[in-house]
Short mmCIF file of C-alpha atoms and ligand atoms in Angstrom, two decimals:
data_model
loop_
_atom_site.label_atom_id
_atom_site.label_comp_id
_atom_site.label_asym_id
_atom_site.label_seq_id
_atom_site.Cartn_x
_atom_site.Cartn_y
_atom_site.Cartn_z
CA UNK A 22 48.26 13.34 117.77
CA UNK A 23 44.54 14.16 118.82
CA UNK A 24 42.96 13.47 121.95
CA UNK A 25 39.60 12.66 122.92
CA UNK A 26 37.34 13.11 126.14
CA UNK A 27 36.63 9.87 128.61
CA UNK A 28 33.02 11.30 128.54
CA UNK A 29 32.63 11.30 124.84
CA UNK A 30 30.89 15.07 123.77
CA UNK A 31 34.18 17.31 124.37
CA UNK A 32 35.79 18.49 120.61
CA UNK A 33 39.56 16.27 120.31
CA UNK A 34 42.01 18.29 120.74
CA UNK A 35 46.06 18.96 119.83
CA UNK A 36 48.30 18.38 122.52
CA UNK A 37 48.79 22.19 122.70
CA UNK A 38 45.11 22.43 123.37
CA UNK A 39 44.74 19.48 126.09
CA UNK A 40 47.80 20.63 128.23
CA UNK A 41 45.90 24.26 128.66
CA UNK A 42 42.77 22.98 128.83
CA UNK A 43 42.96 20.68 131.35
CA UNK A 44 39.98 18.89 131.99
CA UNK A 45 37.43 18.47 129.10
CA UNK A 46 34.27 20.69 128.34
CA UNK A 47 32.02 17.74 128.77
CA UNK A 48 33.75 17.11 132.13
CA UNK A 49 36.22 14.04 131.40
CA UNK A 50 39.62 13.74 130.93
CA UNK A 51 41.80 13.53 127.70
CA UNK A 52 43.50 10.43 126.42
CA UNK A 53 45.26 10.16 123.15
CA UNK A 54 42.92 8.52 120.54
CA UNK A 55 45.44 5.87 119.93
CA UNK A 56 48.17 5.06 121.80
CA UNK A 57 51.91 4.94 119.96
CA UNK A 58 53.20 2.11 120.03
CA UNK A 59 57.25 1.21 119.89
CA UNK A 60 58.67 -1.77 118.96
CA UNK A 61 61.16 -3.93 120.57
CA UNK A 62 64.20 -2.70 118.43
CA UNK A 63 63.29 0.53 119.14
CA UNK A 64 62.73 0.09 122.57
CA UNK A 65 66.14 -1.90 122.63
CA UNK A 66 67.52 1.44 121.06
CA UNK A 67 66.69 3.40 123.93
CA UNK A 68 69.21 1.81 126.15
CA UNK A 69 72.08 4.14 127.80
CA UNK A 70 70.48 7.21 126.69
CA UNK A 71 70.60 10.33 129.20
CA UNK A 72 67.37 11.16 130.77
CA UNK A 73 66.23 13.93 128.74
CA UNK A 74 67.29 12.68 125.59
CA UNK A 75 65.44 9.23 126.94
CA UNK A 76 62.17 11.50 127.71
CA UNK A 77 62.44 12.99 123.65
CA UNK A 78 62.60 9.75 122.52
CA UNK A 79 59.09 8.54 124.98
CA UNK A 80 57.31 12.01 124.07
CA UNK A 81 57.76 12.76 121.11
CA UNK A 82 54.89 10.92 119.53
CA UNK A 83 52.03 12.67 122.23
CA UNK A 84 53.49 16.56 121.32
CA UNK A 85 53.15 15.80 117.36
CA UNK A 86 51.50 18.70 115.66
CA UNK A 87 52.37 21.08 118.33
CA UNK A 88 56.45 20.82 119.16
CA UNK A 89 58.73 19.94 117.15
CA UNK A 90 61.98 17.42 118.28
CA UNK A 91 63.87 20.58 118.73
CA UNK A 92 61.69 22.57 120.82
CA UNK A 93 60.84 18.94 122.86
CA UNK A 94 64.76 18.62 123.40
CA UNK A 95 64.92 21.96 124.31
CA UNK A 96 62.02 21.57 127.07
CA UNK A 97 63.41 19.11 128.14
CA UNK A 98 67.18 19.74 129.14
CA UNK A 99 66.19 23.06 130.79
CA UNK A 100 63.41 20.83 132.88
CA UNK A 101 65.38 17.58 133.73
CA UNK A 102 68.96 19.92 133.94
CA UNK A 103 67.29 21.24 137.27
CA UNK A 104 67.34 18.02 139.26
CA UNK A 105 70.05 17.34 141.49
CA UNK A 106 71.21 13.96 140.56
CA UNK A 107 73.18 13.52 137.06
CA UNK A 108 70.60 10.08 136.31
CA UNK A 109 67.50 12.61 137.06
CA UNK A 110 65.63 9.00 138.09
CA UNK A 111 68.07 6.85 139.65
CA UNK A 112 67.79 3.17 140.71
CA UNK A 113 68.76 1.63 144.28
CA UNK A 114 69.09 -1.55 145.08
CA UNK A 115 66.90 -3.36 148.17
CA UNK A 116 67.60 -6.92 148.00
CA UNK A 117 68.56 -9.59 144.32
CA UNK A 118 64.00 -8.51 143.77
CA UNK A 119 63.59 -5.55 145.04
CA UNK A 120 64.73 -2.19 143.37
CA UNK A 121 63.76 1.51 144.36
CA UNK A 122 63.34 4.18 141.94
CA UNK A 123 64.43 7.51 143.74
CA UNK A 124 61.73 10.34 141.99
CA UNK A 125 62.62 12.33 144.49
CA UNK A 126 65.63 14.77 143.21
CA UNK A 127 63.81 17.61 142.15
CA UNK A 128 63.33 21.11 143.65
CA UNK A 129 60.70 20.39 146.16
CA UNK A 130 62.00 16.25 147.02
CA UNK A 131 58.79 14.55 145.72
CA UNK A 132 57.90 12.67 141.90
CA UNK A 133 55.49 15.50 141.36
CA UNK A 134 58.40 17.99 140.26
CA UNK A 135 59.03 15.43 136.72
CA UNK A 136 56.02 16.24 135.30
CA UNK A 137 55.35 19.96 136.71
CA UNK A 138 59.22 21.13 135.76
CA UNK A 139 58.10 20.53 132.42
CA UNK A 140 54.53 21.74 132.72
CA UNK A 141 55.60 25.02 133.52
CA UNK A 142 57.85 25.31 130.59
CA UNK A 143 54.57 24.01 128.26
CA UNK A 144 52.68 26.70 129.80
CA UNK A 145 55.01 29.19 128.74
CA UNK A 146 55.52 28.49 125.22
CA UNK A 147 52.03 27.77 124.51
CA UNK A 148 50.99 30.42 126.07
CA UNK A 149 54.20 32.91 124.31
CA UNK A 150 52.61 31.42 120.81
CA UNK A 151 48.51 32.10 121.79
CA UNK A 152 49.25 35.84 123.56
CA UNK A 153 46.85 34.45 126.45
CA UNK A 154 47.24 34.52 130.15
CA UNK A 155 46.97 31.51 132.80
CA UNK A 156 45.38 32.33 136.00
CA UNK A 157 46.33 28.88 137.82
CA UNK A 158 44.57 28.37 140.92
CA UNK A 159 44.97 25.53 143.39
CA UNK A 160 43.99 23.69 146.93
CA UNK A 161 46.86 22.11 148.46
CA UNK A 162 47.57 19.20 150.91
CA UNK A 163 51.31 19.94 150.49
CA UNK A 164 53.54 18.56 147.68
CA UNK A 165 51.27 19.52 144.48
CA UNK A 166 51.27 23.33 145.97
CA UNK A 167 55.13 23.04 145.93
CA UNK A 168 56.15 21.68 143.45
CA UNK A 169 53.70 23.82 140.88
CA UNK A 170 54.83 27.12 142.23
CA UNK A 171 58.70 26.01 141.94
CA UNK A 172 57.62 25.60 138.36
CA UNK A 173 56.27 28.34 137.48
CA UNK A 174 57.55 31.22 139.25
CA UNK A 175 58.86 33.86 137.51
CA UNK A 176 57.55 32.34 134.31
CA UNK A 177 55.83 34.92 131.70
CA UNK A 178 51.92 34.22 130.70
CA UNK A 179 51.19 33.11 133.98
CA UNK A 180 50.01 33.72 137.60
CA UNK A 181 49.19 31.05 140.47
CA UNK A 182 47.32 31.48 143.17
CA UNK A 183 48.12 28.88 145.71
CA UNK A 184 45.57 28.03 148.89
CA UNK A 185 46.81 25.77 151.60
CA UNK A 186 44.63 24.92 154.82
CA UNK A 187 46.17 27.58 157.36
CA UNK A 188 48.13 25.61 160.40
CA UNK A 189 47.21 22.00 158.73
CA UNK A 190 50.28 21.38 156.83
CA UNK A 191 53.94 20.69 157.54
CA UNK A 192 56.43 23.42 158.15
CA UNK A 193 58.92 21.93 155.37
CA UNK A 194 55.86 21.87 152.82
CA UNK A 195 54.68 25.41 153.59
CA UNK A 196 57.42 26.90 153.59
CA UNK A 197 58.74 25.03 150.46
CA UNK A 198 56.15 26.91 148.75
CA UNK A 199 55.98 30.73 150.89
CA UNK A 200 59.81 31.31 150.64
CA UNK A 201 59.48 31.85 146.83
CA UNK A 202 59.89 35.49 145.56
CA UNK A 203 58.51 35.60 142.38
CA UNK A 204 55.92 38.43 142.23
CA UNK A 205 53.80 35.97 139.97
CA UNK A 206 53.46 33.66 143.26
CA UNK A 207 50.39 33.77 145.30
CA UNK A 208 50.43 32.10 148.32
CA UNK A 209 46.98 31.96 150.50
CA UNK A 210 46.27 30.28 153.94
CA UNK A 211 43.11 29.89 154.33
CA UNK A 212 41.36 29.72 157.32
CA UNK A 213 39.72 26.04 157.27
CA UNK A 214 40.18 22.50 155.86
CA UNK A 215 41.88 21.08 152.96
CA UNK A 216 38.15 20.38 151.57
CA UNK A 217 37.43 23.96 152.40
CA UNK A 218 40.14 25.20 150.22
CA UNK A 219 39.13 22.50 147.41
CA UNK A 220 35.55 23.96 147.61
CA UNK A 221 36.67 27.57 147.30
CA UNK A 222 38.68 26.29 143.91
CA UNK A 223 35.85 24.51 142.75
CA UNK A 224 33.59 27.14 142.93
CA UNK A 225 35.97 29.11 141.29
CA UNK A 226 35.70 27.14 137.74
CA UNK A 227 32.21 27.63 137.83
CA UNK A 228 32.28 31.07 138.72
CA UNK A 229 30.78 32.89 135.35
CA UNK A 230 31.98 36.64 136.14
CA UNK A 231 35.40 35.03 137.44
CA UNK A 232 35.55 33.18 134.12
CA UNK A 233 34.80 35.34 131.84
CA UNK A 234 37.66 37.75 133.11
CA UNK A 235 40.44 35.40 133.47
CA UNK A 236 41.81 32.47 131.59
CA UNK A 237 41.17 30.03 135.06
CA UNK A 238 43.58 26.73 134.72
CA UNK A 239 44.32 23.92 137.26
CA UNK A 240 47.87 22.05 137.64
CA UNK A 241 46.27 19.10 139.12
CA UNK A 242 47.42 14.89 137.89
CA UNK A 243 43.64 15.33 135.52
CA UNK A 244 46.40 17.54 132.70
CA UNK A 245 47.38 14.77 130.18
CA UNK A 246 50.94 16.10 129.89
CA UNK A 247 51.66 15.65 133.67
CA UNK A 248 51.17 11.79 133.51
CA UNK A 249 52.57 11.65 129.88
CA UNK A 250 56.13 13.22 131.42
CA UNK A 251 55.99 10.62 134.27
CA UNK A 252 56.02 7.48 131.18
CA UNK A 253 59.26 8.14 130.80
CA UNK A 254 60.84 6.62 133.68
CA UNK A 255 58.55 3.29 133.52
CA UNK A 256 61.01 3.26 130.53
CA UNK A 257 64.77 4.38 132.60
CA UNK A 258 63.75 1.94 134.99
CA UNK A 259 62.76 -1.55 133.01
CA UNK A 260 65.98 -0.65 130.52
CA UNK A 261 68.34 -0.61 133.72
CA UNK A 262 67.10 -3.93 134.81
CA UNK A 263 67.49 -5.70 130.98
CA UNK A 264 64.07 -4.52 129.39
CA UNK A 265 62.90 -4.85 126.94
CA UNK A 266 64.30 -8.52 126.72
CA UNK A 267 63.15 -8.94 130.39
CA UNK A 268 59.67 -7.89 132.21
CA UNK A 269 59.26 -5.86 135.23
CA UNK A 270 56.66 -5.38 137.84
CA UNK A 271 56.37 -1.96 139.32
CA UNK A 272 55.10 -0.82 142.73
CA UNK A 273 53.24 2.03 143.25
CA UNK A 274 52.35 4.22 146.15
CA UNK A 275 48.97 5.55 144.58
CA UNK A 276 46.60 8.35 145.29
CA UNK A 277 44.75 10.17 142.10
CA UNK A 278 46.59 7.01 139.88
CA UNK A 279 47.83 9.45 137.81
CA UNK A 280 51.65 7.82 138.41
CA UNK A 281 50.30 4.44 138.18
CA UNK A 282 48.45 5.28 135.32
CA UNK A 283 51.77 6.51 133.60
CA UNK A 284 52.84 2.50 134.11
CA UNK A 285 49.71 1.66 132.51
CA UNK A 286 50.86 3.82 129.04
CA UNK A 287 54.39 2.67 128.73
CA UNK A 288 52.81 -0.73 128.67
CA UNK A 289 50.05 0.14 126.07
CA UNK A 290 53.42 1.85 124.32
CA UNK A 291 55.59 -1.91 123.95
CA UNK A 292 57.14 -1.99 127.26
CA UNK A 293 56.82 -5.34 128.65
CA UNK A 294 55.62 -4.85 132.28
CA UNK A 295 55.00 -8.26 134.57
CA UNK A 296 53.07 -6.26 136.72
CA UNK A 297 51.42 -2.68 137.93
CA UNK A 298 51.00 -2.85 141.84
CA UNK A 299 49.18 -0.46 142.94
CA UNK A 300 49.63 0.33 146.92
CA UNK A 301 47.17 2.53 148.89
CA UNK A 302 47.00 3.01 152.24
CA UNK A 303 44.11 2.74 154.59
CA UNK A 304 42.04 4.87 152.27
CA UNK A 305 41.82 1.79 149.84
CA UNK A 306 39.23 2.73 147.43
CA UNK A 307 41.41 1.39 144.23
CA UNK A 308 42.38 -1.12 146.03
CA UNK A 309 38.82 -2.49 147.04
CA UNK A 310 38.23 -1.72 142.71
CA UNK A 311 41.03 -3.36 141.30
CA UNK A 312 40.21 -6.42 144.00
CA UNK A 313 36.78 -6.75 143.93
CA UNK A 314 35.54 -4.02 141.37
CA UNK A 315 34.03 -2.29 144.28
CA UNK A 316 34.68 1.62 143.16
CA UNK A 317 32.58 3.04 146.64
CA UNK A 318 34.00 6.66 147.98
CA UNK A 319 34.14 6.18 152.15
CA UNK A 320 35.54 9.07 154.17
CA UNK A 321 39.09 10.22 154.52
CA UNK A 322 41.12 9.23 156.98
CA UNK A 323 44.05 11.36 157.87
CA UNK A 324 47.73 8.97 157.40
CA UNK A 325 50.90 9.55 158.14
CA UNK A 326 51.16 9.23 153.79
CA UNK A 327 48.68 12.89 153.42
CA UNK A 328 49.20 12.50 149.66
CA UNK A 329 47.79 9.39 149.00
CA UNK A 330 44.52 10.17 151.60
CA UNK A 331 42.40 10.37 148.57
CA UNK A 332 38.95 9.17 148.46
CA UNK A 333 38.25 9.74 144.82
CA UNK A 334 40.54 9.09 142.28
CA UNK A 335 40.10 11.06 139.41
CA UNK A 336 42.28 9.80 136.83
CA UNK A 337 40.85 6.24 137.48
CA UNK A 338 38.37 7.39 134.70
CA UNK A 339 41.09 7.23 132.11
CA UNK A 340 41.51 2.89 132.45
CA UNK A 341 37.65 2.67 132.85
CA UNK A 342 37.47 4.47 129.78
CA UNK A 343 40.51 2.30 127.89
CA UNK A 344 39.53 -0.96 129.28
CA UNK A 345 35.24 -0.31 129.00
CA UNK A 346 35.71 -0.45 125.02
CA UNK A 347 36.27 3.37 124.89
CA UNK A 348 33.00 3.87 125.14
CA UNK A 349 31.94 7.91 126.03
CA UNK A 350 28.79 8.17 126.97
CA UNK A 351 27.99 4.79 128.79
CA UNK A 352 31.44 6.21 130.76
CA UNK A 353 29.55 9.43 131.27
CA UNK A 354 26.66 7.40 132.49
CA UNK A 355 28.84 5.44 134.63
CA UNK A 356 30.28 8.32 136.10
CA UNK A 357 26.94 10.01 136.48
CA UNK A 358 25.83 7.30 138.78
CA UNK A 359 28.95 7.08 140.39
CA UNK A 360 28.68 11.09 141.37
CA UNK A 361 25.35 11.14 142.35
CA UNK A 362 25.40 7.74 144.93
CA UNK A 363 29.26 7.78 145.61
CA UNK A 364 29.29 4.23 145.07
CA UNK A 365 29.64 2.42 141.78
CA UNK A 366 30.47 -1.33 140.51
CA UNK A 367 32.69 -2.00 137.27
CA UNK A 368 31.58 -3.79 134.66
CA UNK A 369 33.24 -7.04 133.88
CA UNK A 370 34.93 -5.73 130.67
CA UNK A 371 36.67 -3.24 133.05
CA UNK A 372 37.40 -5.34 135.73
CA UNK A 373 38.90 -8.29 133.38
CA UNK A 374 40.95 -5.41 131.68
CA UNK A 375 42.45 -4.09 134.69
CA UNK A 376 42.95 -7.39 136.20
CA UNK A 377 45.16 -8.59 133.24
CA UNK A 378 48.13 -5.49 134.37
CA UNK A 379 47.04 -4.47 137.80
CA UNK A 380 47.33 -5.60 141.46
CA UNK A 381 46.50 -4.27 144.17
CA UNK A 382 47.32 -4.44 148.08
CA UNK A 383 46.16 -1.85 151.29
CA UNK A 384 49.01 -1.02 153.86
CA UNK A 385 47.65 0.30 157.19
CA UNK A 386 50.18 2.34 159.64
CA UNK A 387 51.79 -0.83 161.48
CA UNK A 388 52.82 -1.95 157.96
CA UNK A 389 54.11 1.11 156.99
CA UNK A 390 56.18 1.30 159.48
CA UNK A 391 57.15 -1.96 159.02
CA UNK A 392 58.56 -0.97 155.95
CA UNK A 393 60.76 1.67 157.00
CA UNK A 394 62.12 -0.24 159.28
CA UNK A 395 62.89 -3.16 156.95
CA UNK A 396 64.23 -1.07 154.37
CA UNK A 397 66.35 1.09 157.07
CA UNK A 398 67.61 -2.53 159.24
CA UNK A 399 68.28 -4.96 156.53
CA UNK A 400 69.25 -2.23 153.84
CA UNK A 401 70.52 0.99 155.54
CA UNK A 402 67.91 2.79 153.28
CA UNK A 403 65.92 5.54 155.24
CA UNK A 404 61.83 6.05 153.16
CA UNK A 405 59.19 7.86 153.32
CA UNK A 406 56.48 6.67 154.56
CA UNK A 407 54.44 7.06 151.00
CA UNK A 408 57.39 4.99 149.21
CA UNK A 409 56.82 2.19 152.20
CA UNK A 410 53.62 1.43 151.24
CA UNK A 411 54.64 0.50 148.14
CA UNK A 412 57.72 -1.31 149.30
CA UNK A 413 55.44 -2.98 151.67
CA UNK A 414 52.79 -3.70 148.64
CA UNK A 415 55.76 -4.91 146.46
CA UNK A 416 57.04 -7.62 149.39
CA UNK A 417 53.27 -8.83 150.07
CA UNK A 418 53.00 -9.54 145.65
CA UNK A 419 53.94 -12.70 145.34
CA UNK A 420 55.97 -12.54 142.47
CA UNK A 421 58.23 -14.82 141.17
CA UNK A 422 62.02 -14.31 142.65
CA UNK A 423 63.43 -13.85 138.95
CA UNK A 424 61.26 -10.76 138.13
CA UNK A 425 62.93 -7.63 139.52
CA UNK A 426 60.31 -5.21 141.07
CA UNK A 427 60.61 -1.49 141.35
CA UNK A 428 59.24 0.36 143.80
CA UNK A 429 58.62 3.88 143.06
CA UNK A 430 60.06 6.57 145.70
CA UNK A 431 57.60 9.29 145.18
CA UNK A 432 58.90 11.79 148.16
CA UNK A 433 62.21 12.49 150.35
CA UNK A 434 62.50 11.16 153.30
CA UNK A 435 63.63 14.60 155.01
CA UNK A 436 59.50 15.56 153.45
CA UNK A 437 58.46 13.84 156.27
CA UNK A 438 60.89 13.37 158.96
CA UNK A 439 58.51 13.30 161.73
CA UNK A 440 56.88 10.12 160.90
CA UNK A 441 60.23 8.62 159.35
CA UNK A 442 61.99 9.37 162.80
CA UNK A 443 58.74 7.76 164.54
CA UNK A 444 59.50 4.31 162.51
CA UNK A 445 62.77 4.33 162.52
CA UNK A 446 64.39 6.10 165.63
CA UNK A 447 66.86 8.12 162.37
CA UNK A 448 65.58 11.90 161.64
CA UNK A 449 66.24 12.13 157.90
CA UNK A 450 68.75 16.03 157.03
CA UNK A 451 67.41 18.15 154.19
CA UNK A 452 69.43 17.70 151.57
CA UNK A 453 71.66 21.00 150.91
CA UNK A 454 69.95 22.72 148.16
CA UNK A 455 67.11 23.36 150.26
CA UNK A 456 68.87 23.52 153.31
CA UNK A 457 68.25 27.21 154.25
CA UNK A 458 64.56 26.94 154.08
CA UNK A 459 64.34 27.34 157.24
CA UNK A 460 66.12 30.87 157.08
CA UNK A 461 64.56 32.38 154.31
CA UNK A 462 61.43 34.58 154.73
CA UNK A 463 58.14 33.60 154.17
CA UNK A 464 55.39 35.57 152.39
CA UNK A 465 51.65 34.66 152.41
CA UNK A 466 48.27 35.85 153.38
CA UNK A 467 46.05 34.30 155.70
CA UNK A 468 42.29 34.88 154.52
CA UNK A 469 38.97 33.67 156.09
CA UNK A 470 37.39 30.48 154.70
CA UNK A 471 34.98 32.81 152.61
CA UNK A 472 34.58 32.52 148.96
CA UNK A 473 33.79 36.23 147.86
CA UNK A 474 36.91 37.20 150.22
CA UNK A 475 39.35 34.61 148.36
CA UNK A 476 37.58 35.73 144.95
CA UNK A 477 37.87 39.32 145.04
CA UNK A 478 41.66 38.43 146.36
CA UNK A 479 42.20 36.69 142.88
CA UNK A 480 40.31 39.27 141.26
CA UNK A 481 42.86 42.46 142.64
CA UNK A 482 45.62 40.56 141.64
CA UNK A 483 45.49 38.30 138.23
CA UNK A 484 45.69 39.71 134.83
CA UNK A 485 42.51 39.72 133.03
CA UNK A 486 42.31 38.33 129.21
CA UNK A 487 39.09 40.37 128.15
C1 PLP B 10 50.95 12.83 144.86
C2 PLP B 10 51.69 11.80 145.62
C3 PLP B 10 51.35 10.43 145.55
C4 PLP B 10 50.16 9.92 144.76
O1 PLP B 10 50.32 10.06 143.38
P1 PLP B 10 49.07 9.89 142.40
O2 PLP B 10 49.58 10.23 141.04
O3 PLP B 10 48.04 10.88 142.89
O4 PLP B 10 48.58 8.49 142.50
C5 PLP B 10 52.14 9.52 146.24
N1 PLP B 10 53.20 9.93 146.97
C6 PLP B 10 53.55 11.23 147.08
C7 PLP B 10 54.70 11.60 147.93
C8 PLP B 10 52.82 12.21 146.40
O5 PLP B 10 53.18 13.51 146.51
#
């Protein structure tokens, strides 16, 4: 399988060579040059399968050239065996339409840990093969930070150097990711704002001297194999409810719409979706594009949902670029504009395109809550307030009672108990296996919001490739 760059000018790549690249040279993002596609025997086929074995089946035709079935298989057991529930994925019940898919039983309780538990273990044997070093360095709001250290600490080939804005995040979320011993684990408050920290990172990929010593990577949604691992349970879900012989619509609490963009594959794959939903909350940018084609960047407004208070979505470039004819450099043009005014308009090609799969709906804080408190009254289901906006997205669709919708829980409820307990008068427990967070002992340094400082930091502490 080769990949190609939204923006047209970056060389296609292997899958080996997109998962540690990252983003492309020319500045886009990867996408395979053709999608796979299965048909509805072999979909059929796919039925009762366990989860990895399910995900082997889904993957298998994106790793071509650079895994083998075996080594796949092998990936992933060791990545899916660490979640704490036997069905990895599994389904709940709402009401005879509404279904919730619980992404939430990995190591750090959000969706993020399906496609970096298996990251990690890419990074590593990619990395075992080339005899090269990752230096990953990240900004972090909270459940990215967490959920990439958890997979790769203590992992050979790699380092990661993790910067959270100091006193800004939750208590569960830092410490989620400063309890962790593994002398490969960086952790870094920095004195400032979550755009602060995303600056310092920023400047770090264009730093020459910084580049030319270290192999510099990013874990962020933009790496193809994170949204290609979260395809697989578009499929788990639809072949619970009677797929492929029956559509589904999906909800989706979205931020970067990398997740939603998964949805968007497993269609272009054979699965027969209804419907893509995607849910934002007050910081509505994709929903003011998919609406109204309307792509204009406003400012951030701090939610009680931090990981969906995203102004730009990045991977939003990757159905501009599939539904815009595929087109490289008028996308690079496009994007061009877009960068320099903030503000852009779709054309009609990718508005008609995205119309044809996706809806869209906005969910301030009163319907949030709204949400949790439905789902906790009329179904003795406590959410999070990220998964209400989608349950509260899914409700508001429209859809026709016979089409079951699935609304995708993308964190814990016990991730943010605060604002759960605020809705709905019930303070969600930790579940067990991280229940001693709270006891362990933290390790991280606090350093000024000052790029040479955070720099030479890195510098004293990575392992240099040349
Ligand atoms: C990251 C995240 C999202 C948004 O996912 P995208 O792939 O960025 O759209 C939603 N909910 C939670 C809990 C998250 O951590």
């Amino acid at each position: 399988m080769k990949y190609v760059s939204t923006r047209g000018s970056a060389p296609a790549l292997d899958f080996e060579g997109v998962t540690l690249a990252g983003l492309a040279s020319d500045g886009g993002l990867y996408v395979p040059e053709e999608w796979p596609r299965f048909s509805e025997a072999e979909i059929a086929a796919m039925r009762g399968l366990p989860y990895a074995e399910l995900a082997v089946r889904v993957m298998l035709p994106f790793v071509e050239g650079s895994l083998t079935e075996d080594e796949l298989r092998g990936l992933c057991q060791r990545a899916y065996g660490r979640f704490a529930h036997a069905a990895v994925t599994p389904l709940t019940q709402f009401d005879q339409q509404h279904h919730l898919l619980e992404l939430f039983h990995g190591p750090t309780l959000a969706f993020k840990d399906v496609a970096l538990q298996l990251l990690g273990r890419l990074f590593e044997t990619f990395l075992a093969r080339r005899e090269d070093h990752l230096t990953i360095v990240g900004a972090t709001s909270g459940d990215t930070g967490s959920a990439a250290i958890d997979a790769v600490a203590g992992r050979a080939g790699v380092d990661i150097f993790m910067l959270h804005p100091a006193g800004r995040i939750s208590d569960v979320q830092r410490r989620q990711m400063t309890t962790v011993k593994a002398p490969n684990v960086y952790n870094i408050a920095l004195e400032g704002s979550f755009d602060d920290a995303q600056a310092m990172v920023k400047r770090m990929f264009s730093d020459g001297a910084m580049n030319g010593r270290f192999h510099i990577a990013a874990v962020n949604s933009i790496n193809w194999a994170r949204l290609m691992a979260q395809v697989v349970y578009y499929f788990a879900a639809a072949l619970q409810l009677g797929g492929p012989d029956r559509k589904v619509a999906f909800s989706v609490p979205t931020g970067n719409f990398g997740d939603v963009f998964a949805g968007y594959v497993a269609a272009q794959m054979g699965l027969p979706i209804e419907r893509l939903i995607v849910a934002t909350n007050v910081n509505d940018i994709l929903h003011r594009a998919i609406s109204s084609g309307d792509y204009s960047a406003g400012t951030v407004e701090p939610t009680a949902a931090p990981s969906m208070d995203i102004q730009v979505s990045s991977n939003f470039e990757r159905l501009l670029f599939c539904e815009g004819g595929r087109d490289g450099p008028a996308l690079a043009a496009q994007m061009q504009g877009f960068d320099a005014a903030r503000a852009m308009q779709l054309t009609n090609a990718q508005r008609e395109g995205a119309a044809a799969l996706f809806t869209s709906a906005r969910a301030d804080a009163a319907a949030m809550n709204e949400s949790m408190r439905w789902a906790s009254e009329a179904c003795g289901e406590i959410i999070d307030p990220h998964t209400a906006i989608g349950l509260h997205a899914a409700r508001a669709s429209g859809l026709a009672a016979d089409i079951p919708v699935v609304t995708l829980a993308t964190a814990h409820p016990a991730k943010f108990r605060d604002a759960v307990e605020r809705a709905t008068g019930q303070r969600p427990a930790l579940p067990t296996r991280v229940g001693d967070l709270f006891e362990r002992e933290e390790r991280y340094d606090t350093l000024p919001g000052d790029y040479d400082a955070v720099a030479a930091y890195v510098a004293e502490r990575a392992t240099a490739v040349s």
